[in-house]
Amino acid sequence: MAPLLPSLYTLSFAIAFSVTLFIGASLRLLSILPHGPFRPQHLRRKPCPTRVLIVLGSGGHTHEMFYLLRGLDTRKYTHRTYLVSSGDAFSAQRAAEFEANLLKLENERHKKEWEGSINGARSRSRSRSRSQSIASEEGRGEREGKKVCVGPEYYDIAVVPRARRIHQSLLTTPFSSLYTLLCAFKPLFSAGTVLRDEPPHNAYEAASRDFPDLIITNGPATAVIVILASLVLRFFNVRGANSRGKVKTVYVESFARVKTLSISGKLLLRIVDRFLVQWEELEGKGGRAEFWGILV
Amino acid sequence: MWSPSPNMKVCFVTTGATAPFTALIESVLKPSSIDAFKDAGYTHLLIQYGTAKNVFDSSMGSVRSQLQPEAGKEGLIVGGFDFNPDGLKTQFKLVGDSKGVVISHAGSGSILEALRYQLPLIVVPNTALLNNHQEELAVAMEKSKYLLKGDIQQLAPAIRKSEEFRNKMGQFPPITSGRHRETKSFGAIMDETLGFLE
């Protein structure tokens, strides 16, 4: 092997090398970070199996998150991963309750529909026009065509260590945050429910083994770290995270913030794909904050 | 817990279970507040005091005589409890059925919960907390007519105002964003972000 040229060990080379690296990294960062306000994509696609990562926080944030999610359509958002900090049993419990309720509502709807179809079959022998109207209703159901994805196989709760424990020294916080960052990659790569050794059986399973399509958060400290991790994936285009348009991010500022942004909000304002505020006074912060009314 | 009866009118006070807003317990049990409750026809006052049972007991001691029925006026029955693991649904329902009022600390979770039941709500910001946005939120919410903001020093005016407010309170969550423009649900925003075709 030829020896390295001595010129490579000089200071000027080291400076030139790091400057080039810095410029390259900045350009890459500029190309993946959003520019200005969000514009709806022209590319309109049909809902397909989609994984969404929901970052939960302490009491208040978790409360608001489930108000935000009250109209969640499980035919579109087919796999949900709830991310909680270690020791936050409350948030994990709320997530499980939310999913249990989705399942309950779906079972009730199913039962009603089934009873309806029995009654329909009875009256069909009597009235022809009635049976036609039922047929057209069924047709509509077919067109919507999407499976309602509720139940234990369609969600998981991932736990990451806390970035900063209560009363933890500020000196060690960078290290524990870094550890949280490393742990945050696992739930990003795939949902916790999957069996690794088997290939996916269908598109729903495939989606749960891929990056989330969407990350939703409303501001706990963990959220900043998870979004940072997603940025790393996009930066290096890991497994096509950036080119396939995965890991889009939506931040919702707390309903309690009327005039000023929270610290998490300020940090993420220029990083997330969409930044939503719930009071008109905050609209347009950083040239990006969107206001569509109170969302909770 | 009291069973509902046709002539009752209930005020429910929630102070936060883990770190109770003790000044609110004292304020609600002040003679001027008790007078306001009686004038507005309240028969029952229910206080969730969380871990602050001692504050509740000592405040009760000084107003007990005022709670008795007088000539021409009914008495006020006061009850308290610390924490309900099943949530506050029964309490809110009792207020709704008896056309009463909820008085709450200004935590956003409690505000959102009470408003889901479409109940008249008086929110009392904790002015002792620094760097906290309770006051801002309460002012903004009152401006939009979702609730009334109460003053911890003097709660009686808000109690009197709540009778009239009952009939003109705004719907929450609002249907429009308050401007003549398109509004979106959070679900619609998620769909739009991913470019989903409706």
mmCIF file of C-alpha atoms in Angstrom, chain B residues 4-108:
data_model
loop_
_atom_site.group_PDB
_atom_site.id
_atom_site.type_symbol
_atom_site.label_atom_id
_atom_site.label_comp_id
_atom_site.label_asym_id
_atom_site.label_seq_id
_atom_site.Cartn_x
_atom_site.Cartn_y
_atom_site.Cartn_z
ATOM 1 C CA PRO B 4 -80.081 14.454 41.391
ATOM 2 C CA SER B 5 -83.362 16.044 42.408
ATOM 3 C CA PRO B 6 -85.488 18.573 40.533
ATOM 4 C CA ASN B 7 -84.919 21.548 42.804
ATOM 5 C CA MET B 8 -81.190 21.308 43.195
ATOM 6 C CA LYS B 9 -78.667 23.616 41.615
ATOM 7 C CA VAL B 10 -75.058 22.522 41.801
ATOM 8 C CA CYS B 11 -71.765 24.364 41.570
ATOM 9 C CA PHE B 12 -68.758 22.099 41.088
ATOM 10 C CA VAL B 13 -65.300 23.427 41.936
ATOM 11 C CA THR B 14 -62.178 21.648 40.699
ATOM 12 C CA THR B 15 -58.761 22.722 41.929
ATOM 13 C CA GLY B 16 -56.502 20.173 40.266
ATOM 14 C CA ALA B 17 -55.826 16.857 41.923
ATOM 15 C CA THR B 18 -52.028 16.642 42.153
ATOM 16 C CA ALA B 19 -51.087 20.239 42.978
ATOM 17 C CA PRO B 20 -54.347 21.780 44.185
ATOM 18 C CA PHE B 21 -54.909 25.488 43.828
ATOM 19 C CA THR B 22 -55.631 26.034 47.538
ATOM 20 C CA ALA B 23 -56.406 29.756 47.176
ATOM 21 C CA LEU B 24 -59.382 28.759 45.025
ATOM 22 C CA ILE B 25 -60.851 26.666 47.865
ATOM 23 C CA GLU B 26 -60.500 29.634 50.215
ATOM 24 C CA SER B 27 -61.953 32.026 47.656
ATOM 25 C CA VAL B 28 -65.020 29.877 46.953
ATOM 26 C CA LEU B 29 -65.744 29.560 50.680
ATOM 27 C CA LYS B 30 -65.490 33.299 51.391
ATOM 28 C CA PRO B 31 -68.644 34.936 52.834
ATOM 29 C CA SER B 32 -69.071 37.122 49.717
ATOM 30 C CA SER B 33 -68.932 34.072 47.440
ATOM 31 C CA ILE B 34 -71.412 32.151 49.596
ATOM 32 C CA ASP B 35 -73.799 35.119 49.362
ATOM 33 C CA ALA B 36 -73.468 35.153 45.588
ATOM 34 C CA PHE B 37 -74.211 31.414 45.410
ATOM 35 C CA LYS B 38 -77.308 31.807 47.573
ATOM 36 C CA ASP B 39 -78.558 34.808 45.595
ATOM 37 C CA ALA B 40 -78.214 32.848 42.351
ATOM 38 C CA GLY B 41 -80.295 30.018 43.828
ATOM 39 C CA TYR B 42 -77.592 27.421 44.357
ATOM 40 C CA THR B 43 -78.443 24.609 46.754
ATOM 41 C CA HIS B 44 -75.240 22.527 46.536
ATOM 42 C CA LEU B 45 -71.557 23.288 46.353
ATOM 43 C CA LEU B 46 -69.168 20.434 45.580
ATOM 44 C CA ILE B 47 -65.428 20.963 45.909
ATOM 45 C CA GLN B 48 -62.664 18.700 44.632
ATOM 46 C CA TYR B 49 -59.854 19.681 46.968
ATOM 47 C CA GLY B 50 -57.257 17.094 45.929
ATOM 48 C CA THR B 51 -54.589 16.801 48.601
ATOM 49 C CA ALA B 52 -55.683 20.004 50.380
ATOM 50 C CA LYS B 53 -58.308 18.604 52.750
ATOM 51 C CA ASN B 54 -56.893 20.714 55.591
ATOM 52 C CA VAL B 55 -57.547 23.955 53.654
ATOM 53 C CA PHE B 56 -61.082 22.809 52.899
ATOM 54 C CA ASP B 57 -61.773 21.923 56.532
ATOM 55 C CA SER B 58 -60.432 25.181 57.957
ATOM 56 C CA SER B 59 -62.296 27.307 55.365
ATOM 57 C CA MET B 60 -65.486 25.388 56.150
ATOM 58 C CA GLY B 61 -65.064 26.067 59.853
ATOM 59 C CA SER B 62 -65.317 29.833 59.381
ATOM 60 C CA VAL B 63 -68.381 29.867 57.118
ATOM 61 C CA ARG B 64 -70.424 27.031 58.586
ATOM 62 C CA SER B 65 -72.958 29.340 60.234
ATOM 63 C CA GLN B 66 -73.538 31.190 56.977
ATOM 64 C CA LEU B 67 -74.538 27.979 55.206
ATOM 65 C CA GLN B 68 -77.608 27.426 57.401
ATOM 66 C CA PRO B 69 -81.057 28.311 56.005
ATOM 67 C CA GLU B 70 -82.228 31.788 57.012
ATOM 68 C CA ALA B 71 -85.576 33.470 56.804
ATOM 69 C CA GLY B 72 -86.664 33.442 53.163
ATOM 70 C CA LYS B 73 -83.436 31.850 51.935
ATOM 71 C CA GLU B 74 -82.476 28.251 51.575
ATOM 72 C CA GLY B 75 -79.248 26.883 52.948
ATOM 73 C CA LEU B 76 -76.246 25.802 50.935
ATOM 74 C CA ILE B 77 -75.050 22.224 51.251
ATOM 75 C CA VAL B 78 -71.282 21.928 50.847
ATOM 76 C CA GLY B 79 -69.468 18.690 50.090
ATOM 77 C CA GLY B 80 -65.893 17.846 49.239
ATOM 78 C CA PHE B 81 -63.809 14.973 47.921
ATOM 79 C CA ASP B 82 -60.149 14.476 47.101
ATOM 80 C CA PHE B 83 -59.871 12.581 43.866
ATOM 81 C CA ASN B 84 -62.013 10.397 41.653
ATOM 82 C CA PRO B 85 -60.108 7.682 39.796
ATOM 83 C CA ASP B 86 -62.994 7.299 37.333
ATOM 84 C CA GLY B 87 -62.813 10.913 36.195
ATOM 85 C CA LEU B 88 -65.249 13.711 36.867
ATOM 86 C CA LYS B 89 -68.030 12.626 34.532
ATOM 87 C CA THR B 90 -70.731 12.228 37.206
ATOM 88 C CA GLN B 91 -69.871 15.619 38.700
ATOM 89 C CA PHE B 92 -70.090 17.362 35.334
ATOM 90 C CA LYS B 93 -73.343 15.598 34.533
ATOM 91 C CA LEU B 94 -74.851 16.710 37.828
ATOM 92 C CA VAL B 95 -73.957 20.317 37.005
ATOM 93 C CA GLY B 96 -75.458 19.978 33.535
ATOM 94 C CA ASP B 97 -78.719 18.433 34.784
ATOM 95 C CA SER B 98 -79.185 21.030 37.511
ATOM 96 C CA LYS B 99 -78.280 24.015 35.287
ATOM 97 C CA GLY B 100 -75.355 24.831 37.530
ATOM 98 C CA VAL B 101 -71.859 26.102 36.954
ATOM 99 C CA VAL B 102 -68.285 24.777 37.041
ATOM 100 C CA ILE B 103 -65.499 26.770 38.668
ATOM 101 C CA SER B 104 -62.058 25.524 37.698
ATOM 102 C CA HIS B 105 -58.367 26.265 37.975
ATOM 103 C CA ALA B 106 -56.938 27.384 34.627
ATOM 104 C CA GLY B 107 -55.139 24.198 33.580
ATOM 105 C CA SER B 108 -55.839 23.541 29.913
#
